[in-house]
Tab-separated table of C-alpha atoms in Angstrom:
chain	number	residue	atom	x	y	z
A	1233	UNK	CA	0.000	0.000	0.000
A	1234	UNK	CA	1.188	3.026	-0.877
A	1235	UNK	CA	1.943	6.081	1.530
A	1236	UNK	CA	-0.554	8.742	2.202
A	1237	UNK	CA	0.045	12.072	0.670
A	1238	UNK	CA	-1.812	14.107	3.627
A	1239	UNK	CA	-0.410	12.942	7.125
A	1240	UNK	CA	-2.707	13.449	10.220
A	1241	UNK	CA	0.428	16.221	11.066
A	1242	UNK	CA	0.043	18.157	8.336
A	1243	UNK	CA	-1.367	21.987	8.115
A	1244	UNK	CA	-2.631	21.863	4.421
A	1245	UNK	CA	-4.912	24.627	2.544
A	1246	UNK	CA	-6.419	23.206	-0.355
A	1247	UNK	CA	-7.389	25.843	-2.779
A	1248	UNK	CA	-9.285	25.439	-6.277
A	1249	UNK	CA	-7.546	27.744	-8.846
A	1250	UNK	CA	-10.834	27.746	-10.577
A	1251	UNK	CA	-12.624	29.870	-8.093
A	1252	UNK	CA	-11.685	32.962	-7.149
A	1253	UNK	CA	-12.272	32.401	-3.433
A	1254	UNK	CA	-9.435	30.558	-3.665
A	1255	UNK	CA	-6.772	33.274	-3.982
A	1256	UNK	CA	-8.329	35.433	-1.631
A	1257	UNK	CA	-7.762	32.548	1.189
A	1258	UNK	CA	-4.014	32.342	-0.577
A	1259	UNK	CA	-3.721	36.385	0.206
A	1260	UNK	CA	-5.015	35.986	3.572
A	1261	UNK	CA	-3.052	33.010	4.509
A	1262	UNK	CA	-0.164	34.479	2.620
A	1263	UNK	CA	-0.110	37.552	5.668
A	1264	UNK	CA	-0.636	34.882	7.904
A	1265	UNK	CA	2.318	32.838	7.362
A	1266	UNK	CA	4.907	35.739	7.660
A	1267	UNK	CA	4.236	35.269	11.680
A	1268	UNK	CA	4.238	31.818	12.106
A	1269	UNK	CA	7.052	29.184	11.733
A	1270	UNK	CA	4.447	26.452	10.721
A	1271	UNK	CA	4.963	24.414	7.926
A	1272	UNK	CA	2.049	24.928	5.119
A	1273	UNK	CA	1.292	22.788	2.457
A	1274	UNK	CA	-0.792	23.830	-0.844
A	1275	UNK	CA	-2.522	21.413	-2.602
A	1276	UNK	CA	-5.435	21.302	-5.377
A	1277	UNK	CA	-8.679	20.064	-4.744
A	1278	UNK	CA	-10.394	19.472	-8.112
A	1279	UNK	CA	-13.815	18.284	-7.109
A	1280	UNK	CA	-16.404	20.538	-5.361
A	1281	UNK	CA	-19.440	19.269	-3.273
A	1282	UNK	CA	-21.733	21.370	-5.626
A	1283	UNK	CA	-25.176	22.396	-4.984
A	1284	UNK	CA	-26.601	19.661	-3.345
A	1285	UNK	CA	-30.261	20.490	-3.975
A	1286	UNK	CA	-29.533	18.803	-7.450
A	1287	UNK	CA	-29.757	15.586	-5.617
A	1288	UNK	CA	-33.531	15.736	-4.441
A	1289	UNK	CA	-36.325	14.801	-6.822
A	1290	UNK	CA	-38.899	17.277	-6.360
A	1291	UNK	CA	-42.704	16.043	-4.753
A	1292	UNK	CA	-45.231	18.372	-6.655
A	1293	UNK	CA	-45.422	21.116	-8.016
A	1294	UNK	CA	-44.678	23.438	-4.654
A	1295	UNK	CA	-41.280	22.038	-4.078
A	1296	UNK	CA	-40.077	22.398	-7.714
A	1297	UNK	CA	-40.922	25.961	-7.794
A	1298	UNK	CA	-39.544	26.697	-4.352
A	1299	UNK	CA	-36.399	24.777	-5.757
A	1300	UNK	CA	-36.174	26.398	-8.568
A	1301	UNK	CA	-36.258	30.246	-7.306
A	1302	UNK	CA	-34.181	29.436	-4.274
A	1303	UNK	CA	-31.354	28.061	-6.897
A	1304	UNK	CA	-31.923	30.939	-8.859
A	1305	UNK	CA	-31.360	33.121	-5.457
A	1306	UNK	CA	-28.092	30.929	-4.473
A	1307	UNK	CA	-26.885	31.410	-7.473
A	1308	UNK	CA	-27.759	35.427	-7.335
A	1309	UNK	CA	-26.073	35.547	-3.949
A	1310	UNK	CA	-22.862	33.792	-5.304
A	1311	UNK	CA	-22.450	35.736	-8.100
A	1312	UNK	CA	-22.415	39.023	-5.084
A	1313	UNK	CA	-19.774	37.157	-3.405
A	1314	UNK	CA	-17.652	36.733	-6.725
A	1315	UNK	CA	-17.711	40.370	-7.200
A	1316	UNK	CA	-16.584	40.795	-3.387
A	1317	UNK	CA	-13.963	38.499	-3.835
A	1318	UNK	CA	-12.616	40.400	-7.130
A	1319	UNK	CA	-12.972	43.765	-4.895
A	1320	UNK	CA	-10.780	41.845	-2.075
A	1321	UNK	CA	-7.948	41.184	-4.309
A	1322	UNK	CA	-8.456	45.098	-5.443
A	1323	UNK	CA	-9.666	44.013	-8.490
A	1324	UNK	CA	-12.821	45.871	-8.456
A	1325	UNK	CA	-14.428	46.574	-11.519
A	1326	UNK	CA	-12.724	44.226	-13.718
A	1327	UNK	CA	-14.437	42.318	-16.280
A	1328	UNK	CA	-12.149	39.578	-16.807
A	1329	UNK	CA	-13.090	35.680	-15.113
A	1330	UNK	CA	-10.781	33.218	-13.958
A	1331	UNK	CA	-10.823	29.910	-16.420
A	1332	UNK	CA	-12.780	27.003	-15.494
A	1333	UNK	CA	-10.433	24.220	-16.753
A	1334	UNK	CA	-7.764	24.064	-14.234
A	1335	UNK	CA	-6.211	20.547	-14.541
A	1336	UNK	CA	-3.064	21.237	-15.419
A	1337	UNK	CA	-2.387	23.930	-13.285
A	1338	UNK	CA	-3.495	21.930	-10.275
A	1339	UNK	CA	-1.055	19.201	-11.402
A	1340	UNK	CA	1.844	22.318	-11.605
A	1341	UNK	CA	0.705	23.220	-7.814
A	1342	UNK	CA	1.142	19.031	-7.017
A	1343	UNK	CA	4.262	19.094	-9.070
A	1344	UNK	CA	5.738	21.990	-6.777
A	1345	UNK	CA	4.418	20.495	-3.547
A	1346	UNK	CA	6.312	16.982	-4.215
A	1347	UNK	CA	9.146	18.860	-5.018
A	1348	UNK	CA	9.051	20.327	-1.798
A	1349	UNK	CA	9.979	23.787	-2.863
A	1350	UNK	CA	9.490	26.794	-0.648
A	1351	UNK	CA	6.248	27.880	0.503
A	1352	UNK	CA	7.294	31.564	-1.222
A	1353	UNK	CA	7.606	29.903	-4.579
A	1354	UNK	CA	4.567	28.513	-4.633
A	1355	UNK	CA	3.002	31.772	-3.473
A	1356	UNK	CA	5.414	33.332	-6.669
A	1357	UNK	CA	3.488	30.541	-8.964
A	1358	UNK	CA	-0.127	31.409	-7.880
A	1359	UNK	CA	0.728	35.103	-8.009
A	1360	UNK	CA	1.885	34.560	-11.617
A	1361	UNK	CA	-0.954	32.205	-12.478
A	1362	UNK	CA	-3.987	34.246	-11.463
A	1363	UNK	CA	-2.330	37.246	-13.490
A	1364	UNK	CA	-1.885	34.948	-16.582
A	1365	UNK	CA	-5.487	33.239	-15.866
A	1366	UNK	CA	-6.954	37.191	-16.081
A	1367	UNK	CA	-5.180	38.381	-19.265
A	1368	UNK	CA	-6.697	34.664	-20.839
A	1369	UNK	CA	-10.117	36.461	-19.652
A	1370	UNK	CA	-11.837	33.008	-18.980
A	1371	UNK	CA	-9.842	30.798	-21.686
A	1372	UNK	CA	-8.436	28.010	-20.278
A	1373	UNK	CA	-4.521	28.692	-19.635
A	1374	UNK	CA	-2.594	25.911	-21.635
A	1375	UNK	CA	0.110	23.933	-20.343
A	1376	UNK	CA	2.888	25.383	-22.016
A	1377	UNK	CA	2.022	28.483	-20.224
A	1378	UNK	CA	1.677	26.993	-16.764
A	1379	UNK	CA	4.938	25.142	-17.271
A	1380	UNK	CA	6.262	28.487	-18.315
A	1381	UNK	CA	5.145	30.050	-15.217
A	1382	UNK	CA	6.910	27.033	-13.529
A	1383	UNK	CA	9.984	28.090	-15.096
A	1384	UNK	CA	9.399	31.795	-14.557
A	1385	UNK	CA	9.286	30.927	-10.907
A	1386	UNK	CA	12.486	29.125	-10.770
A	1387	UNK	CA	11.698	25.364	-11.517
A	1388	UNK	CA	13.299	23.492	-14.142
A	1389	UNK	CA	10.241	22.046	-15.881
A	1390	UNK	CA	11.035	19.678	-18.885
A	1391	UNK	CA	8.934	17.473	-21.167
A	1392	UNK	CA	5.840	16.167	-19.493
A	1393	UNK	CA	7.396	16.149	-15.932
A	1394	UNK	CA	4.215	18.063	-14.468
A	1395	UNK	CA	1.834	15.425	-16.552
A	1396	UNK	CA	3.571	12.926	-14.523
A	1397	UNK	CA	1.940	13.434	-11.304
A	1398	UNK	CA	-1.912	12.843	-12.743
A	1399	UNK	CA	-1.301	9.499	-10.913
A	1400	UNK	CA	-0.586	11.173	-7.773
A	1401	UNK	CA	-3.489	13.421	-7.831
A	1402	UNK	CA	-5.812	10.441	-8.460
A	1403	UNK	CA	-4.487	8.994	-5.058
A	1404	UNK	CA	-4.824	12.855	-3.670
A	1405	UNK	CA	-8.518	12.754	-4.762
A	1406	UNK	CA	-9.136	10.225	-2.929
A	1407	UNK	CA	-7.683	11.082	0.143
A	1408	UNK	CA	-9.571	14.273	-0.004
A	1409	UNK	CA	-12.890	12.448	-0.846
A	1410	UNK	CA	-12.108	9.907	2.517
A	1411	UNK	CA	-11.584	13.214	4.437
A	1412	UNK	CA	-14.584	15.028	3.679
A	1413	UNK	CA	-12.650	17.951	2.398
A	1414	UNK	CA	-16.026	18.851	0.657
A	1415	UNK	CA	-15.144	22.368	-1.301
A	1416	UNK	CA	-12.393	24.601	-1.410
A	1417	UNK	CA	-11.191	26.757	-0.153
A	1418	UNK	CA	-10.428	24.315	2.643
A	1419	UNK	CA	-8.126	23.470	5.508
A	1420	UNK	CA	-6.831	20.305	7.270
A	1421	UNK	CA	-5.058	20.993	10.186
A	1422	UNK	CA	-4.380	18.069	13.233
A	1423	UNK	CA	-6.603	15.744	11.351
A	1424	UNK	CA	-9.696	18.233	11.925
A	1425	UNK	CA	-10.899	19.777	8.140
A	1426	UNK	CA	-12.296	23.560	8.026
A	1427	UNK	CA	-14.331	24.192	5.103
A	1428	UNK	CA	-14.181	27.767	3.999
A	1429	UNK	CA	-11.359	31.025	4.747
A	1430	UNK	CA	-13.814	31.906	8.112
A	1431	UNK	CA	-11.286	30.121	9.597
A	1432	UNK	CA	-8.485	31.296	9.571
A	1433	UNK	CA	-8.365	33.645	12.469
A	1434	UNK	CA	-9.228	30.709	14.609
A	1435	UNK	CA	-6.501	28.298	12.964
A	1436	UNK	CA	-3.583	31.316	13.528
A	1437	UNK	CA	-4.699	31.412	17.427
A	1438	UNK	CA	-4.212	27.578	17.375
A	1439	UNK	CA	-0.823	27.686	15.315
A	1440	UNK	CA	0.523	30.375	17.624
A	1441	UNK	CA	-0.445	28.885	20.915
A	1442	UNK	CA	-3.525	29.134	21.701
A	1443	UNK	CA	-2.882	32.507	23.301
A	1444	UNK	CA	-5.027	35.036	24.522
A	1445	UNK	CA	-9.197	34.396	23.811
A	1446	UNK	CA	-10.187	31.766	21.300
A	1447	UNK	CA	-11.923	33.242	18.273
A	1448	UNK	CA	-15.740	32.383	18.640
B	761	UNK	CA	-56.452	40.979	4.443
B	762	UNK	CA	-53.624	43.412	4.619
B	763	UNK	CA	-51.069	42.961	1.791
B	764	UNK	CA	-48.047	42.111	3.064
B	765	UNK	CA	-45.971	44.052	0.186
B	766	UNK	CA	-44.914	46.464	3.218
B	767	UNK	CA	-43.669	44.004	5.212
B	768	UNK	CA	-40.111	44.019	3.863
B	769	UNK	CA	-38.021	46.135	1.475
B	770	UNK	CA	-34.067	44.604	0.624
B	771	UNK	CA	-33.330	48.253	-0.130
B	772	UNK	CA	-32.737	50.251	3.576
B	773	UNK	CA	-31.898	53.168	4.863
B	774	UNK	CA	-27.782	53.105	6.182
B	775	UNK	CA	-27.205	51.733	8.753
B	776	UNK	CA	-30.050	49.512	9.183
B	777	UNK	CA	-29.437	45.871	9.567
B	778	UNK	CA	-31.896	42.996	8.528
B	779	UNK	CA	-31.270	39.845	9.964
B	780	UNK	CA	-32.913	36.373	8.524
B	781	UNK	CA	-33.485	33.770	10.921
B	782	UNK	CA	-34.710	29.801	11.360
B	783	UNK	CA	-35.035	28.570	14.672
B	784	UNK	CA	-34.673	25.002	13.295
B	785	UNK	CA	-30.974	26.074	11.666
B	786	UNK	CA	-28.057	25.341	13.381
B	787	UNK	CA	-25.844	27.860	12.154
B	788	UNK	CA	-28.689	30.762	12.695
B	789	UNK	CA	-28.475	29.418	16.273
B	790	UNK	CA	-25.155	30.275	16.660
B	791	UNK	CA	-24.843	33.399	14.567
B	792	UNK	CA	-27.770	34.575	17.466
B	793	UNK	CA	-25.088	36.281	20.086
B	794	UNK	CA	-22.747	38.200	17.803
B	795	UNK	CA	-25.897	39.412	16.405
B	796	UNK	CA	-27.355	40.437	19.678
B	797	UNK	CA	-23.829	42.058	19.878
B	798	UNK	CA	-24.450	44.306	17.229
B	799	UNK	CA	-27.280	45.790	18.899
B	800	UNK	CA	-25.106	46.498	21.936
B	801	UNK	CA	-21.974	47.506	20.110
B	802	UNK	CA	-23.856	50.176	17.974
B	803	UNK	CA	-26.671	50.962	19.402
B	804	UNK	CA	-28.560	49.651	16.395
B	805	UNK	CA	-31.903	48.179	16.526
B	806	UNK	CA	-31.473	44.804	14.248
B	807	UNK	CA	-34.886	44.280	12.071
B	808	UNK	CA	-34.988	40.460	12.769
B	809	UNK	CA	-37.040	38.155	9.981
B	810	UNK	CA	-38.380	34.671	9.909
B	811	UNK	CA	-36.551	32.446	6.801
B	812	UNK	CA	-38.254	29.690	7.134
B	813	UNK	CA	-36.667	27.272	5.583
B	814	UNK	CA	-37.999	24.340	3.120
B	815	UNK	CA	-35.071	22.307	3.602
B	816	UNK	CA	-35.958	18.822	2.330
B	817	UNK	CA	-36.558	20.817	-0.779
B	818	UNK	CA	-32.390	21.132	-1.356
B	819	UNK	CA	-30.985	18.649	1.580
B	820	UNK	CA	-33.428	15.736	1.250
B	821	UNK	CA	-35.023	14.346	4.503
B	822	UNK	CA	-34.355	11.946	7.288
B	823	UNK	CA	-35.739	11.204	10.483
B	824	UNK	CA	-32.960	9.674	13.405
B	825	UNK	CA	-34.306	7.450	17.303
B	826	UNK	CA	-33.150	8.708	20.143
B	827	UNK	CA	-29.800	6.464	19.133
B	828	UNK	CA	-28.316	8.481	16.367
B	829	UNK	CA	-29.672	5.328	14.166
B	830	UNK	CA	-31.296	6.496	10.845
B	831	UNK	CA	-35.083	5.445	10.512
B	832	UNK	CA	-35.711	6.688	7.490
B	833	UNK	CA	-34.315	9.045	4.508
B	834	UNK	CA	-33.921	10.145	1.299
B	835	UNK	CA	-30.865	11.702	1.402
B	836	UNK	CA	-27.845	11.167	-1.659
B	837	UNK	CA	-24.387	10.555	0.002
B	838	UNK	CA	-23.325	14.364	-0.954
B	839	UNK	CA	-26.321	15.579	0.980
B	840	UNK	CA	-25.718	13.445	3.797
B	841	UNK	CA	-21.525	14.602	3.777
B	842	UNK	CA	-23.277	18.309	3.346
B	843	UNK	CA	-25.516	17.666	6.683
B	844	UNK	CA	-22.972	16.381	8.720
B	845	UNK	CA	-19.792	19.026	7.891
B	846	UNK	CA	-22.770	20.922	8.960
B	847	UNK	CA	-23.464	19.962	12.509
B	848	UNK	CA	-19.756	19.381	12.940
B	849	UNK	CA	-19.124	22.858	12.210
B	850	UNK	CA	-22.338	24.495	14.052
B	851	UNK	CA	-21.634	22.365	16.915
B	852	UNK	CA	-17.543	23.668	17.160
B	853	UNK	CA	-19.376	27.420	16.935
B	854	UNK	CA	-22.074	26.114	19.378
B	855	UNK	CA	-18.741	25.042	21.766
B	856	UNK	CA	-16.657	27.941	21.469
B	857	UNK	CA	-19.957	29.861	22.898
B	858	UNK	CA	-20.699	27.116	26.014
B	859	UNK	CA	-23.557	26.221	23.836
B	860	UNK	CA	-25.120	23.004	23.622
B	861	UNK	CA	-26.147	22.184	20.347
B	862	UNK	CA	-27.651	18.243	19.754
B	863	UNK	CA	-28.637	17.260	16.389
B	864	UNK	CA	-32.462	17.251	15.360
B	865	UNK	CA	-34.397	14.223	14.845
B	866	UNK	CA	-36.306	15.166	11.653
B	867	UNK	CA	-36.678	18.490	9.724
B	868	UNK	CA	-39.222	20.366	11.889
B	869	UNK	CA	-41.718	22.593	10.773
B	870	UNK	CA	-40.001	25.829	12.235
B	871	UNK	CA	-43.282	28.171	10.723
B	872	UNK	CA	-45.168	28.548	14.121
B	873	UNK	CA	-41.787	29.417	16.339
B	874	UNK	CA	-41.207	32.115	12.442
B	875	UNK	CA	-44.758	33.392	13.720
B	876	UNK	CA	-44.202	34.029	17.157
B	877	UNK	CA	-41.235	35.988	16.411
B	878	UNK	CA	-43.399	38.325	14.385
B	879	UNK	CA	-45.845	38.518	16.947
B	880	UNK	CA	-42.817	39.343	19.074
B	881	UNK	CA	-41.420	41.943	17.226
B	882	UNK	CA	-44.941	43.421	17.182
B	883	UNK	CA	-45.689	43.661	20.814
B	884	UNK	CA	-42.343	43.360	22.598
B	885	UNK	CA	-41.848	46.065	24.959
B	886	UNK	CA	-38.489	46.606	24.571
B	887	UNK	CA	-35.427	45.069	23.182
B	888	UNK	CA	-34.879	42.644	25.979
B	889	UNK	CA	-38.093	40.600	25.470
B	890	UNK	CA	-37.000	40.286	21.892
B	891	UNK	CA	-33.925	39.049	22.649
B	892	UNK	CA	-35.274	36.498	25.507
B	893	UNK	CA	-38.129	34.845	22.810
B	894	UNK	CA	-34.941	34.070	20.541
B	895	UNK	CA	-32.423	33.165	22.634
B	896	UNK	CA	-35.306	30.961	24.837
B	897	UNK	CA	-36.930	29.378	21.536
B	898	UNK	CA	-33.015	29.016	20.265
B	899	UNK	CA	-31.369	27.437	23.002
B	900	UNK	CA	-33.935	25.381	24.129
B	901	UNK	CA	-34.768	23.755	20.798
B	902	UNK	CA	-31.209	23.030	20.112
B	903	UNK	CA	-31.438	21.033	23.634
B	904	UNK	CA	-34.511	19.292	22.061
B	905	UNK	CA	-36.531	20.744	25.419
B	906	UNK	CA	-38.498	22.686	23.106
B	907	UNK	CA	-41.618	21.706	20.890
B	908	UNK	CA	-41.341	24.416	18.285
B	909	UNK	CA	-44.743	22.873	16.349
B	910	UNK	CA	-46.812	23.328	19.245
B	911	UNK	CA	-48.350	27.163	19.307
B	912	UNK	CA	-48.931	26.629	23.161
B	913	UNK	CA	-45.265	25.510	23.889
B	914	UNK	CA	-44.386	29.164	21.857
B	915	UNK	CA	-46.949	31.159	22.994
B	916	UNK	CA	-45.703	30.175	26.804
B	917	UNK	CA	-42.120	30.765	25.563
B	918	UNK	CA	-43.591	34.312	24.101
B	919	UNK	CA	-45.163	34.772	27.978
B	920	UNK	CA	-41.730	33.857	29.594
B	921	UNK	CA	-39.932	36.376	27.584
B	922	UNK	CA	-42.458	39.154	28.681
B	923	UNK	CA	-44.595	39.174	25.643
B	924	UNK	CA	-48.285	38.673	26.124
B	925	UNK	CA	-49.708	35.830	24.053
B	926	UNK	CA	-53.200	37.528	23.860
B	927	UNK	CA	-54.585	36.899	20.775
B	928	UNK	CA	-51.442	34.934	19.526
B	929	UNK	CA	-53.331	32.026	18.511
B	930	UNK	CA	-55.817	34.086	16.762
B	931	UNK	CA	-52.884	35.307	14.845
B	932	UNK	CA	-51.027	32.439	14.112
B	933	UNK	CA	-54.398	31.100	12.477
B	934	UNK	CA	-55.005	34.066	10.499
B	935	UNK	CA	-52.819	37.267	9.696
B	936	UNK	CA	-49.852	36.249	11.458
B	937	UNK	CA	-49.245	32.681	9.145
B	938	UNK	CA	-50.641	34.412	6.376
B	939	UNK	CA	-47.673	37.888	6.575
B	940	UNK	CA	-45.542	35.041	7.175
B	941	UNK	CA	-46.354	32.961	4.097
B	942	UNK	CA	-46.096	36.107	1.851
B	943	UNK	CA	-42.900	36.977	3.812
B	944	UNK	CA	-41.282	33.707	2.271
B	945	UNK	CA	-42.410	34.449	-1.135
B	946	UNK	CA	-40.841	37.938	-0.992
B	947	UNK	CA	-36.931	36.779	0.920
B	948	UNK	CA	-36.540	34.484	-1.669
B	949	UNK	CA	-37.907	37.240	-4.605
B	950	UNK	CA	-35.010	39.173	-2.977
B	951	UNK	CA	-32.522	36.641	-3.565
B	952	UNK	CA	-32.166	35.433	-0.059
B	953	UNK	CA	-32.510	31.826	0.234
B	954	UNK	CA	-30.706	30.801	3.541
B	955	UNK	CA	-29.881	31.633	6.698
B	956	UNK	CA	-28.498	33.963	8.504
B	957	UNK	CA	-28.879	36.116	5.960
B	958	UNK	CA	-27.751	39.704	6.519
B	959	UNK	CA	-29.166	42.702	4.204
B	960	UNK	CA	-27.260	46.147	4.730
B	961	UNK	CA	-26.870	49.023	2.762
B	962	UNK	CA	-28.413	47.362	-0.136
B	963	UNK	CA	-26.092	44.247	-0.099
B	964	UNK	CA	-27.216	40.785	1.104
B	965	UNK	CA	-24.585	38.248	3.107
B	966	UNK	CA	-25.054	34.815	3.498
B	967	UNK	CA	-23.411	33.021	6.796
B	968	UNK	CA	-22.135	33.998	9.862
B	969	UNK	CA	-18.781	34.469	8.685
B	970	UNK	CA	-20.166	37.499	6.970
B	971	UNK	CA	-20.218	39.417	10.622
B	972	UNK	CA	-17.235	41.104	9.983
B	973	UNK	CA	-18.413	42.387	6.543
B	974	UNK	CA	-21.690	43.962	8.703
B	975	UNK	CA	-19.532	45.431	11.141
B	976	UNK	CA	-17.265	47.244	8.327
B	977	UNK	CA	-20.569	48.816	7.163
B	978	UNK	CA	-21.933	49.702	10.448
B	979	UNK	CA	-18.592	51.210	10.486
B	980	UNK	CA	-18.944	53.405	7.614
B	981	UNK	CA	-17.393	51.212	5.716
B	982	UNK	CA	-13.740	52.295	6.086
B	983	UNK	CA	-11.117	50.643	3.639
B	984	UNK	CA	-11.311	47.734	1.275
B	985	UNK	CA	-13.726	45.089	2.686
B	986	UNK	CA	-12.642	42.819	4.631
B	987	UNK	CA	-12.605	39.454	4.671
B	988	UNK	CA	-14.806	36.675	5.806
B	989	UNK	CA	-14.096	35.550	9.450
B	990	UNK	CA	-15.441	34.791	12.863
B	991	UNK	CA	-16.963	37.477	15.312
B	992	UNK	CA	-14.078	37.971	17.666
B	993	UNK	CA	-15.356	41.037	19.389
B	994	UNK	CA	-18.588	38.503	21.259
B	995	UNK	CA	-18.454	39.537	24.937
């Protein structure tokens, strides 16, 4: 059997580089890190719970209507929060969308991670990604350009070395999937997963000691 | 009977906070305090409305004996991972508060609990009752001491809190379920659709982690906004 990729020690943020969410939890937790001496990992997580009202086979006509305009709200509501996000990274105003098809780039964000490189350069390949992923203005970014934003951050990328590791993020699926990582952005920190960037305040108190009153 | 087109407008003056609740939601139970805390930290006076939720309608159903075994449901696996990150989430709030937050046994039909807090809105004397008939009906259900679908189990709880149940019943049979219906029609109109929902200065926030987002507008809004977090300031 082979060795799990997440141990139970691990302080892991898994981040989906399709949603914008995503890189506002990297900025955050980017701040974060410059006081604490914790490890971090980042690592991809490719499948989202999704809306789970999909899942329910509407009795009569009542419930499908209520379904329907209460999707149609969510989905209203979420759109808000996309335009928040945009304003938190001070892009404001902008009309340009991250890309939906991030495959490859979450296999360039595996790559670095079992190459153990610093935490900085994978901050340096996120930065650079989310600025390519805007100019592409909601095309998907190909995979010579993520592997030349590999090699504009320092790695020495060759042939189909980042291709290599779609094995290992089938096994990192899974592992997510058996810990109930459900949507990203999410962490895993002493075997307990926190769904969502809410939590970070509370997860700096823990890394730093616990000291001082718990955030409630 | 009265329309009940006046009962709610999205758009507000500044400064005034909406606040949609469901007794029968876990994390509107423990978004209650910091809420409360608004009122106290600026002197606000929180607008608070029932959301009453249809949630087998997006979650499925499932009903649960007093041994955590699970009697019936309809529930896909994703819906049932959904429900449980859920409680385990709610119930880490719920601890970091000293609350005591056990799971439900079945989705319960939160409407008459929705009803009594319009009633309560309506005839509390002051701030105080309001805030007893929703942190009684709150804490209490999430202990399972309460029967939220009996009208005479809220109507005492609207009694305890200092309200006077005269003519509650009346209400809950006529105008009261009947604002409360149209009430549901308009929040989701709106685009709100779960709960707490906050509504401020024209925008709408979904979740508790949106507290520091209300604050920053009670604020004056002061900077870039912030992001989402807990509400550290609870006292």
């Amino acid at each position: 059997m082979s060795e799990a990729l997440i141990a139970e020690s691990d302080f892991v943020l898994f981040v989906d580089l399709a949603r914008i969410d995503s890189f506002v939890c990297i900025s955050a937790i980017r701040d974060m890190m410059v006081d604490l001496s914790h490890p971090l990992r980042l690592l991809p997580l490719n499948h989202q719970l999704g809306n789970v009202a999909e899942d329910v086979k509407s009795r009569g006509q009542d419930m499908a209507s209520y379904k329907d305009r209460r999707a149609r709200a969510r989905s209203a509501n979420l759109a808000q929060e996309r335009l928040r996000d945009y304003a938190r990274l001070g892009l404001a105003g902008t009309d340009a969308e991250i890309p939906r098809q991030v495959s490859y780039a979450h296999l360039g964000l595996l790559w670095l991670d079992q190459a153990q490189v610093d935490l900085s350069e994978k901050f340096s390949y996120l930065d650079a990604y989310l600025q390519v992923a805007l100019e592409f203005r909601g095309l998907a970014v190909s995979e010579a350009e993520v592997d030349a934003i590999l090699v504009g951050v320092g790695q020495q990328v060759k042939g189909s070395m980042v291709r290599s590791m779609t094995g290992q993020m089938g096994r990192l699926d899974e592992e997510i999937g058996t810990k109930g990582i459900l949507s990203a952005p999410a962490f895993f920190l002493r075997g307990q997963r926190y769904i969502g960037q809410q939590h970070l305040p509370y997860l700096n108190w823990t890394l730093s000691g616990c000291r001082g009153i718990a955030p409630v | 009977m009265q329309s009940a087109s006046y009962l709610i407008s999205i758009v507000k003056g500044r400064g005034v906070l909406q606040v949609y609740i469901d007794f029968k939601s876990p994390y509107a139970f423990v978004a209650l305090r910091p809420c409360w805390q608004l009122e106290r930290d600026y002197g606000i006076a929180i607008e608070w409305l029932p959301l009453t939720l249809n949630i087998g309608s997006y979650l499925g159903t499932a009903k649960v004996d007093d041994t955590g075994k699970v009697t019936s449901n309809n529930r896909s696996p994703r819906q049932w991972q959904a429900v449980r990150y859920a409680y385990m989430d709610a119930r880490r709030y719920a601890d970091s508060q000293g609350l005591l937050l056990k799971g439900t046994q079945k989705i319960w039909d939160s409407s008459i609990a929705a009803i009594g807090l319009l009633w309560a809105t309506d005839h509390a004397r002051n701030r105080a009752a309001l805030r007893d008939y929703t942190t009684m009906v709150f804490d209490r259900f999430w202990q399972r001491q309460l029967d939220i679908e009996n009208a005479a189990v809220i109507a005492a709880v609207l009694e305890e809190a200092g309200i006077s149940a005269s003519g509650f019943s009346d209400y809950l049979a006529g105008p009261g379920r009947y604002h409360h219906d149209q009430l549901q029609e308009q929040i989701l109109q709106a685009g709100c659709f779960g709960v707490p929902t906050f509504c401020i200065n024209s925008e709408t926030y979904f979740g508790r982690e949106n507290l520091p987002i209300v604050r920053w507008h009670l604020e004056g809004e002061p900077g870039r906004i912030p992001h989402k977090a807990y509400d550290t300031v609870l006292s």
